[in-house]
CSV table of C-alpha atoms in Angstrom, one decimal:
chain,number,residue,atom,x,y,z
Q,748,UNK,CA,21.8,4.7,-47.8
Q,749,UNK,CA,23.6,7.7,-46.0
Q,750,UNK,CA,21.8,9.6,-43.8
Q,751,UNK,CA,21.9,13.2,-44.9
Q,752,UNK,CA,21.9,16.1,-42.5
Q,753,UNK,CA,20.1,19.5,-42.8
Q,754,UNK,CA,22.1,22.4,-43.7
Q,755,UNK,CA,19.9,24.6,-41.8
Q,756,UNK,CA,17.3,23.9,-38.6
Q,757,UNK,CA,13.8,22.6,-39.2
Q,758,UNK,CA,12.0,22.7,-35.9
Q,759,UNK,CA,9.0,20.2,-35.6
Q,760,UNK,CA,7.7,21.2,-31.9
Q,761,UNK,CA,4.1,19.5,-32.5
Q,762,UNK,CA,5.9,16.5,-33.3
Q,763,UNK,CA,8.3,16.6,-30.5
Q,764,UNK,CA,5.4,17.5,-28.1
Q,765,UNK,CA,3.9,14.2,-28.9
Q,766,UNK,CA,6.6,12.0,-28.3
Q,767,UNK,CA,7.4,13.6,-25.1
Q,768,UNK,CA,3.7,13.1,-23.9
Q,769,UNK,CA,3.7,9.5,-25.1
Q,770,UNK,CA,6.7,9.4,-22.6
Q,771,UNK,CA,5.2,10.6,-20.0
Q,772,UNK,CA,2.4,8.2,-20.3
Q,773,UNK,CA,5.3,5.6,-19.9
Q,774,UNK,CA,6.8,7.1,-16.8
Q,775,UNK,CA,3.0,7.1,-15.6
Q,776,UNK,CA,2.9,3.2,-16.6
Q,777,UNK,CA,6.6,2.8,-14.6
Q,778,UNK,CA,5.2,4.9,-11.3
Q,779,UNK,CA,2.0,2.5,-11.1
Q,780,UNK,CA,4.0,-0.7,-12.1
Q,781,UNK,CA,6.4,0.4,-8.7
Q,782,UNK,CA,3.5,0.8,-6.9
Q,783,UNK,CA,2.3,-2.9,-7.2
Q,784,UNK,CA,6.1,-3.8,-7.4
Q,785,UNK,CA,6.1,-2.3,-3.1
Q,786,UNK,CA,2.7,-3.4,-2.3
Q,787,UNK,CA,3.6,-7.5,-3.7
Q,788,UNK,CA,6.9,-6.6,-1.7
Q,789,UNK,CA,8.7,-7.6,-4.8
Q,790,UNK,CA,11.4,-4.6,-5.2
Q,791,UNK,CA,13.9,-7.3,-3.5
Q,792,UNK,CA,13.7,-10.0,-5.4
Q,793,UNK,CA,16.3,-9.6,-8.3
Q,794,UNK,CA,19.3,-8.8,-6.1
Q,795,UNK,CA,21.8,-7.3,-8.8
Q,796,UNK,CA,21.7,-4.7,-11.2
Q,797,UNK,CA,22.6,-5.6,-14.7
Q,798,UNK,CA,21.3,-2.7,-17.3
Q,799,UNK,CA,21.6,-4.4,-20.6
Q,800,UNK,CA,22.1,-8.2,-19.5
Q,801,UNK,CA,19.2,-7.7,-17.3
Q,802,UNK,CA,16.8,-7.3,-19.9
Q,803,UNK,CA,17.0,-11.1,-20.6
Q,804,UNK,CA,14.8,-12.6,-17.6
Q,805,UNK,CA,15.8,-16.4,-16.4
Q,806,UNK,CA,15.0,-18.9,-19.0
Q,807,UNK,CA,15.6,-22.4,-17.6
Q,808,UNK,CA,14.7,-24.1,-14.8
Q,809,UNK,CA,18.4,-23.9,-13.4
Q,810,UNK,CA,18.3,-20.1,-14.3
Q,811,UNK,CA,15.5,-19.6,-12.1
Q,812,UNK,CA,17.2,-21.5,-9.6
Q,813,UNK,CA,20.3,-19.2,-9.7
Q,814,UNK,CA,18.1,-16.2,-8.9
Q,815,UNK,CA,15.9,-17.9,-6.4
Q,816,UNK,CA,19.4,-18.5,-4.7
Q,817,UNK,CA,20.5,-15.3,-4.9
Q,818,UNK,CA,17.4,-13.8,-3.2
Q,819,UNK,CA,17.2,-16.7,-0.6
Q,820,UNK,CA,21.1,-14.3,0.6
Q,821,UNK,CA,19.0,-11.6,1.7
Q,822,UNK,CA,17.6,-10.6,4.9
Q,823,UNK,CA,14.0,-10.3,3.7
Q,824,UNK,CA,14.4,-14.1,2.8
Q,825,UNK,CA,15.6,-15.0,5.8
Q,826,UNK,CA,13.6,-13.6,8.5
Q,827,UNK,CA,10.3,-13.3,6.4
Q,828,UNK,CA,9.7,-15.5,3.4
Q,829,UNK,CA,12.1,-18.5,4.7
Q,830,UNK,CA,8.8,-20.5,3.4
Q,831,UNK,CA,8.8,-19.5,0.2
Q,832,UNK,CA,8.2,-21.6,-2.8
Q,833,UNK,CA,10.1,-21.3,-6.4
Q,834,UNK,CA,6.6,-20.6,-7.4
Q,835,UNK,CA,6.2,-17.6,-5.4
Q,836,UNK,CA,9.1,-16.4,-6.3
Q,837,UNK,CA,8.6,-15.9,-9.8
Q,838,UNK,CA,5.5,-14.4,-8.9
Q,839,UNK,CA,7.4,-11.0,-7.2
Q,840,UNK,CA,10.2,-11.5,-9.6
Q,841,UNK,CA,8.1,-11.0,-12.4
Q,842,UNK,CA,7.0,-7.8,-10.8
Q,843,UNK,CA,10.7,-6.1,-10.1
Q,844,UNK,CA,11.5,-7.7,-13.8
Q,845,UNK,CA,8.5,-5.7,-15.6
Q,846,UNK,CA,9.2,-2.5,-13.7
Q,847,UNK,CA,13.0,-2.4,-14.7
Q,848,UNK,CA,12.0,-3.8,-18.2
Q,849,UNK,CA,9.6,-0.4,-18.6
Q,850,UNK,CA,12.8,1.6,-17.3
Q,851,UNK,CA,14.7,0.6,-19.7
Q,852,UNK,CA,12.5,0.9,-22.4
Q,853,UNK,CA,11.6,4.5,-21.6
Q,854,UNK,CA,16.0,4.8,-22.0
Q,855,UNK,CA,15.8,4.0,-25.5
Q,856,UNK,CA,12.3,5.5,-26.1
Q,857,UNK,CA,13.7,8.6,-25.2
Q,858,UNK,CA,17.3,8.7,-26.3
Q,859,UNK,CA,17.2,7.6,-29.7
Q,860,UNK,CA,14.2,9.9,-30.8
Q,861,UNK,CA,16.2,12.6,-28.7
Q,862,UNK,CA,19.2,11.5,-31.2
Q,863,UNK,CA,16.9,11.7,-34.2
Q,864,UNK,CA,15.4,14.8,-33.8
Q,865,UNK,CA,18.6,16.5,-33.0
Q,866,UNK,CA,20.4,14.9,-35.7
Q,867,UNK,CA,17.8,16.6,-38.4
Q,868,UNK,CA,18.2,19.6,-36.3
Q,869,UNK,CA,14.5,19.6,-35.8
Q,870,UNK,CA,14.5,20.8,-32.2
Q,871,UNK,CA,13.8,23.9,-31.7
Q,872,UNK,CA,16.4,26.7,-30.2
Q,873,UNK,CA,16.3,26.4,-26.3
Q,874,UNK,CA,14.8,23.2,-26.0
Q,875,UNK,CA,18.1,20.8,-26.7
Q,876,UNK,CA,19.3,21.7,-23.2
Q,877,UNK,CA,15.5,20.9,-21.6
Q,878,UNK,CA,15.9,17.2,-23.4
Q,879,UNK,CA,19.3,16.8,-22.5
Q,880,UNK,CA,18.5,17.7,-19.3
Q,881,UNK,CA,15.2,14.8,-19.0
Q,882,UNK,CA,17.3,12.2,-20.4
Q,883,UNK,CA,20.3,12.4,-17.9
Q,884,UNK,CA,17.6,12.8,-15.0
Q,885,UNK,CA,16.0,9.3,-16.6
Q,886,UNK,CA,19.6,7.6,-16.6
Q,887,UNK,CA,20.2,8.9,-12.5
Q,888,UNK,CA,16.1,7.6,-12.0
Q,889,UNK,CA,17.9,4.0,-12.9
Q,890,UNK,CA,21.1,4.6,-10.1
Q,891,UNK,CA,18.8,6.0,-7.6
Q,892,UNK,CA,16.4,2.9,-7.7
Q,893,UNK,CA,19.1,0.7,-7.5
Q,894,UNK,CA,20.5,2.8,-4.9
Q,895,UNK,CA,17.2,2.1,-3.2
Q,896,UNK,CA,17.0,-1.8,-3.8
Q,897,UNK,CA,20.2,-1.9,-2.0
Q,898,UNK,CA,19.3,-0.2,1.7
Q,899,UNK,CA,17.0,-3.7,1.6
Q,900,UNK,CA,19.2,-6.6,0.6
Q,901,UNK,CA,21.3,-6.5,4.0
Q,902,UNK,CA,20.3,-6.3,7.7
Q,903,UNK,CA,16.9,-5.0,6.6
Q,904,UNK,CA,13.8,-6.3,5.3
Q,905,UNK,CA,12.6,-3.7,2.8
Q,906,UNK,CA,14.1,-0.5,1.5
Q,907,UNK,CA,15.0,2.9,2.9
Q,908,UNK,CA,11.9,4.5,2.9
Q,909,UNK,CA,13.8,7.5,2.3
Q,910,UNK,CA,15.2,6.3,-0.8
Q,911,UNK,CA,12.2,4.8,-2.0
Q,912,UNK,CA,10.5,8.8,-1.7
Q,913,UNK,CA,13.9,10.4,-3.9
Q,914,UNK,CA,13.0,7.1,-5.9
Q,915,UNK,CA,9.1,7.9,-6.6
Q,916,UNK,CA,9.7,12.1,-6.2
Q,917,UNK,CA,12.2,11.8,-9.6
Q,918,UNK,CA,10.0,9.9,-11.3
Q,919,UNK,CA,7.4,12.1,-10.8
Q,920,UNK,CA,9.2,15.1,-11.4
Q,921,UNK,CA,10.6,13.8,-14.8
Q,922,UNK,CA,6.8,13.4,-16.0
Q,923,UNK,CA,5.9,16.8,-15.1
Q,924,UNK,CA,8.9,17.9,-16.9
Q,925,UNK,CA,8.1,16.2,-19.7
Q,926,UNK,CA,4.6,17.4,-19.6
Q,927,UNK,CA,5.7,20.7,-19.4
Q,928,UNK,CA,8.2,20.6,-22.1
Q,929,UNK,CA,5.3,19.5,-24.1
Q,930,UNK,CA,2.4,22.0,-23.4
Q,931,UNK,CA,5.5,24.5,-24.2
Q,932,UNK,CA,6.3,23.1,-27.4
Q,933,UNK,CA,2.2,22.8,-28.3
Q,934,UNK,CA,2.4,26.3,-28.0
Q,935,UNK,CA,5.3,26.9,-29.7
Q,936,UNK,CA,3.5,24.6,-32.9
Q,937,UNK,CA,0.2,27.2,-32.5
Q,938,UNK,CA,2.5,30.3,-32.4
Q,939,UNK,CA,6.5,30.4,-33.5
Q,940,UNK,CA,6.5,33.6,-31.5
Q,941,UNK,CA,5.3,32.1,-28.2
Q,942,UNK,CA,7.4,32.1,-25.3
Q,943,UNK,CA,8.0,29.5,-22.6
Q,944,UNK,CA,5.8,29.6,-20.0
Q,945,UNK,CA,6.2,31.1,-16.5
Q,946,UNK,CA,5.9,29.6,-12.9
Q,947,UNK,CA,4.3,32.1,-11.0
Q,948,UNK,CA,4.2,32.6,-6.9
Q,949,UNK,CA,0.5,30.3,-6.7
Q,950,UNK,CA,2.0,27.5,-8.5
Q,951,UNK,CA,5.2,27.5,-7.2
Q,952,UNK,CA,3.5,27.2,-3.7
Q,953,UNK,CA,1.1,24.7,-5.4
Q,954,UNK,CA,3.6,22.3,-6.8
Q,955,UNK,CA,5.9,22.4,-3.6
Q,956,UNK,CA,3.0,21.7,-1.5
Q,957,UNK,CA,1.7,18.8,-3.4
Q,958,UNK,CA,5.2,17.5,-3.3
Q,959,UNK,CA,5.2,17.4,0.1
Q,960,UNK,CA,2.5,15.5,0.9
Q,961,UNK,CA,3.6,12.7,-2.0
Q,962,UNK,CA,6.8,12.4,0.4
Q,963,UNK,CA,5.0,12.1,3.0
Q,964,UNK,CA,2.4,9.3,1.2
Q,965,UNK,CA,6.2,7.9,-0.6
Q,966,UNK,CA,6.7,8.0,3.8
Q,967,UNK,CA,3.8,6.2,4.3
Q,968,UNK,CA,4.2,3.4,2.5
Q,969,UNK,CA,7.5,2.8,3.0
Q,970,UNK,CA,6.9,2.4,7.0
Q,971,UNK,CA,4.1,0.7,5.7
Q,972,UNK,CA,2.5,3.1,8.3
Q,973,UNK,CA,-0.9,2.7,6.3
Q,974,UNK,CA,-1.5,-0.5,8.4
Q,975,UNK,CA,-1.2,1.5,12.1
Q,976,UNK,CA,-4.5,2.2,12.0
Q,977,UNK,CA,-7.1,1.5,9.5
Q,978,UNK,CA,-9.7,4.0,11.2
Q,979,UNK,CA,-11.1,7.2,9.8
Q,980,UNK,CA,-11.2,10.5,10.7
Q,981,UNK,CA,-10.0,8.8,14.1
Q,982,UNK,CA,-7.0,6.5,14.9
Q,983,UNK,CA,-8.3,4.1,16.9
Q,984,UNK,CA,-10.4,6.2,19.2
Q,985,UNK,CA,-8.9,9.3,19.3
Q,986,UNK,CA,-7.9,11.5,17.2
Q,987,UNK,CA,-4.0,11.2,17.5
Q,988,UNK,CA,-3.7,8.0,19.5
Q,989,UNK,CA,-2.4,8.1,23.3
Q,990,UNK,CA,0.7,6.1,24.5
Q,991,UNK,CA,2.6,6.4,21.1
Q,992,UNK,CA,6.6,5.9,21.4
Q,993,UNK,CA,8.2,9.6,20.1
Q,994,UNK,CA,11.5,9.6,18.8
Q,995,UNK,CA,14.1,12.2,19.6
Q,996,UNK,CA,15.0,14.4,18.4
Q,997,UNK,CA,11.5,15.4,17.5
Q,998,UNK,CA,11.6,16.3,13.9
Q,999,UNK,CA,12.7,12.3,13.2
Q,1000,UNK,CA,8.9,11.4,14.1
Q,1001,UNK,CA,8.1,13.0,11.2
Q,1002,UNK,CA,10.4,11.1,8.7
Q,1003,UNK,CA,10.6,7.8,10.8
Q,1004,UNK,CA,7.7,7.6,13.1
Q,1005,UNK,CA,4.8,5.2,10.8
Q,1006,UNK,CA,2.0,7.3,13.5
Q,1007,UNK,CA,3.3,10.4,12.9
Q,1008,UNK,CA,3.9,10.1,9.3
Q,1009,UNK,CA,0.2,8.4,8.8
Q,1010,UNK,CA,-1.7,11.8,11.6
Q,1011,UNK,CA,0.4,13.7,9.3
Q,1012,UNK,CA,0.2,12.3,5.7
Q,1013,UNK,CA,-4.0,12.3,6.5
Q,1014,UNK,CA,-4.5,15.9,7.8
Q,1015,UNK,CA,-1.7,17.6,5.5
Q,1016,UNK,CA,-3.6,16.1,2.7
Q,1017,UNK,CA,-6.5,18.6,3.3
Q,1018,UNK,CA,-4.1,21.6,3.2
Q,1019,UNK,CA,-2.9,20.7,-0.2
Q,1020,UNK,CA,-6.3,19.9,-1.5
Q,1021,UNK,CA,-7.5,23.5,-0.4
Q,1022,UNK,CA,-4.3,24.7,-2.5
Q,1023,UNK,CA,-4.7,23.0,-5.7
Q,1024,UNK,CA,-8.5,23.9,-5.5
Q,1025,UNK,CA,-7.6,27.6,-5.1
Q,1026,UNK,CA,-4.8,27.1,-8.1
Q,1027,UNK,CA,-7.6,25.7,-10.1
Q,1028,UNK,CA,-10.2,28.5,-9.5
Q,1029,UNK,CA,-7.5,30.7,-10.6
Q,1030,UNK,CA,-7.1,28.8,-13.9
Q,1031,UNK,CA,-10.9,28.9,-14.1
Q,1032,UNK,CA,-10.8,32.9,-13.9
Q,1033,UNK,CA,-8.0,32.7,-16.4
Q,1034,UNK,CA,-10.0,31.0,-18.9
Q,1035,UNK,CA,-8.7,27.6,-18.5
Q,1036,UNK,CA,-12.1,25.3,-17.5
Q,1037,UNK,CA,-10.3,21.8,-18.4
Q,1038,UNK,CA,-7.4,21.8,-16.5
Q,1039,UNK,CA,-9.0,24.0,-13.7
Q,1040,UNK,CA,-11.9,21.2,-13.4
Q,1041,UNK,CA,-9.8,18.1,-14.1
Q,1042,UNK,CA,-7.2,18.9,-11.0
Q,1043,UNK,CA,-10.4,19.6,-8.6
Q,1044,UNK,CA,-12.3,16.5,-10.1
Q,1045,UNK,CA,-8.8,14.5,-8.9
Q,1046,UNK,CA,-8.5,16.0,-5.8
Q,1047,UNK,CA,-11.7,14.8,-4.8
Q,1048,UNK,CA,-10.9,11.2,-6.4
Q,1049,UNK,CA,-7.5,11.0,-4.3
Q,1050,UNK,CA,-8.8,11.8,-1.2
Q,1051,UNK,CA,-11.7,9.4,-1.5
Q,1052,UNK,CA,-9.3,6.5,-2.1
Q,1053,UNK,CA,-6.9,7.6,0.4
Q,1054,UNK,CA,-9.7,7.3,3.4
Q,1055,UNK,CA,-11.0,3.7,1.1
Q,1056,UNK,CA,-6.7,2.9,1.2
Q,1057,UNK,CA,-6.7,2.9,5.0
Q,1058,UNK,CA,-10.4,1.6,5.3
Q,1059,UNK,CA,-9.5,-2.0,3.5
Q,1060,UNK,CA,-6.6,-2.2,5.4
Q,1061,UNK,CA,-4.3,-1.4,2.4
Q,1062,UNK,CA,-6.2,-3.3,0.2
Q,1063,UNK,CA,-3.7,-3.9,-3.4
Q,1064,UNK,CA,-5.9,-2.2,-6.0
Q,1065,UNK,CA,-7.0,0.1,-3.8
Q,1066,UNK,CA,-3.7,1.1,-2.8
Q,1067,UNK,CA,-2.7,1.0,-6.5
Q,1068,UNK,CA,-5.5,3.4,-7.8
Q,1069,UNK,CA,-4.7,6.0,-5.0
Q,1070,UNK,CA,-0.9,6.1,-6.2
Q,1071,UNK,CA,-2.1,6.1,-9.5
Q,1072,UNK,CA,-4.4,9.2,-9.5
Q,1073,UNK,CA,-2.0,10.6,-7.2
Q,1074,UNK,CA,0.2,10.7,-10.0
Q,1075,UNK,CA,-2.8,11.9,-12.5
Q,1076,UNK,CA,-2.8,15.0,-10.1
Q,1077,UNK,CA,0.7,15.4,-10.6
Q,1078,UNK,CA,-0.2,15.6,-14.2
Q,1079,UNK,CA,-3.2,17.5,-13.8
Q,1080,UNK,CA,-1.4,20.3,-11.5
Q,1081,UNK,CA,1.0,20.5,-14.1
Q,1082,UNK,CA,-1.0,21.3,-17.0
Q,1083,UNK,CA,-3.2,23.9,-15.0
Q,1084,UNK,CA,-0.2,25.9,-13.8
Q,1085,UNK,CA,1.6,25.6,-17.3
Q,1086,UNK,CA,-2.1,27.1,-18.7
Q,1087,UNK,CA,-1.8,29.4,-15.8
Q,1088,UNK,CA,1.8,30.4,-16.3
Q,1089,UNK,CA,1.0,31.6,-19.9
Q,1090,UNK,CA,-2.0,33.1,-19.5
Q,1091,UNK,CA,-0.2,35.6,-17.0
Q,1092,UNK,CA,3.2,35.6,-18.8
């Protein structure tokens, strides 16, 4: 059978909308897998970075082997998990495996839809470059987490916790794109004369603000600075604790100092909550109830597990939910200034 093209464009933007959110809900799935993938300290554990013979995981015992060897080259290995049993190590394997197995599932879940629907010219005018513009930001998601993996293989015994926040900060970003891209094509569905919406000065400030302190948690848990002190509203007993080693120049404590990056990462987080509540009673006014109450109802969610996070002492699930919802705020934030941005376009 030959495929026949269009002679002229046939937009489908409701259809298109709901691929993209299915996508995002993928992205979500890839940004909680990573979180247990850090917390099981398994990011290390496959050492090379295959994209398509990579999909196939090891399927003999001498297989397994070969990969077991290959980790037992790296620093982590060496000074930390010299002890480690075969068993064990298809336990974190299977963790870094399933995460780069959802990456690369999103790839084709994305790009040959994408082909598809431009193909029967079905997307509409001004959106190609949008899509385009998600997909090649999926593709450098896969260099920079490799890129990431890397800083930890050699003289170190986890990842750049830089790297690991560009890592978790694209990923993030790419499903509030998508999202996005969505609510504008859901509008475009309702009305072919609606326009995309705006990003006005609130939720500009909103979304960067929010950003910040998810670098700062991204921070946090790459200096595993969440164990320093599992005391709340005080560290220890004070409220900033005495006798702490400050780096120099100053502004590094913030970046590389696990106290500093905790006091921070704990107080900022009220700052942005007051934010997003403001953008959300602005919403409200504007006639949007669901997304105004679903970003408050989250904020008050994320900070609850945040203090429970440091509480349990970092406790997996814990830690797990509080990433998770973190990234449902994203979401959340997104709608509500997308609802916002139209209502005032």
């Amino acid at each position: 059978m030959i495929l026949s093209r269009p002679s002229a464009p046939s937009p489908h933007p409701r259809q298109i909308a709901n691929w993209l959110l299915c996508i995002a809900s993928l992205v979500f799935l890839m940004v909680v897998v990573g979180g247990i993938t850090r917390l099981t300290e398994s990011g290390l554990s496959i050492t090379q970075w295959n994209p398509v013979s990579g999909t196939i995981p090891p399927l003999s015992h001498g297989d397994w082997l070969k990969e077991f060897t290959l980790y037992q080259g790296t620093t982590e290995y060496q000074t930390v998990n010299r002890h480690m049993t075969l068993s064990e190590f298809k336990f974190i394997f299977f963790w870094e495996y399933f995460h780069r197995l959802i990456g690369r599932f999103i790839g084709v879940a994305f790009a040959l839809p994408f082909i598809w629907f431009a193909w029967k010219r079905a997307v509409p005018p001004g959106y190609g470059w949008r899509l385009a513009a998600l997909l090649a930001l999926g593709g450098l998601q896969g260099a920079i987490g490799w890129w990431m993996v890397v800083s930890g293989l050699v003289n170190r015994v986890d990842v750049s916790h830089i790297r690991l926040a560009v890592h978790l900060l694209n990923a993030l970003f790419i499903m509030g794109g998508l999202i996005w891209t969505a609510w504008d094509l859901r509008a475009l569905a309702h009305d072919p004369a609606a326009r995309p919406a705006r990003v006005g000065g609130l939720a500009i400030f909103a979304l960067l603000m929010l950003t910040a302190q998810l670098c700062l948690g991204a921070f946090t848990a790459g200096l595993r600075a969440g164990y320093a002190f599992d005391s709340w509203p005080l560290m220890g007993d004070r409220l900033f604790p005495q006798g702490v080693a400050m780096l120099e120049p100053l502004w590094r404590n913030i970046i590389d100092n696990p106290v500093v990056v905790q006091f921070v990462h704990r107080w900022f987080a009220w700052v942005v909550a007051g934010t997003l509540v403001l953008l959300a009673l602005r919403a409200q006014r504007a006639g949007s109830k669901g997304p105004a109450h679903m970003v408050m109802t989250l904020v008050v969610l994320q900070i609850a597990l945040g203090i429970s996070t440091l509480l349990s002492g970092v406790a997996l699930w814990i830690a797990v939910a509080h990433q998770a919802v973190g990234a449902l705020l994203v979401a959340a934030t997104v709608i509500c200034c997308h609802r916002l941005g139209r209502r005032e376009g």
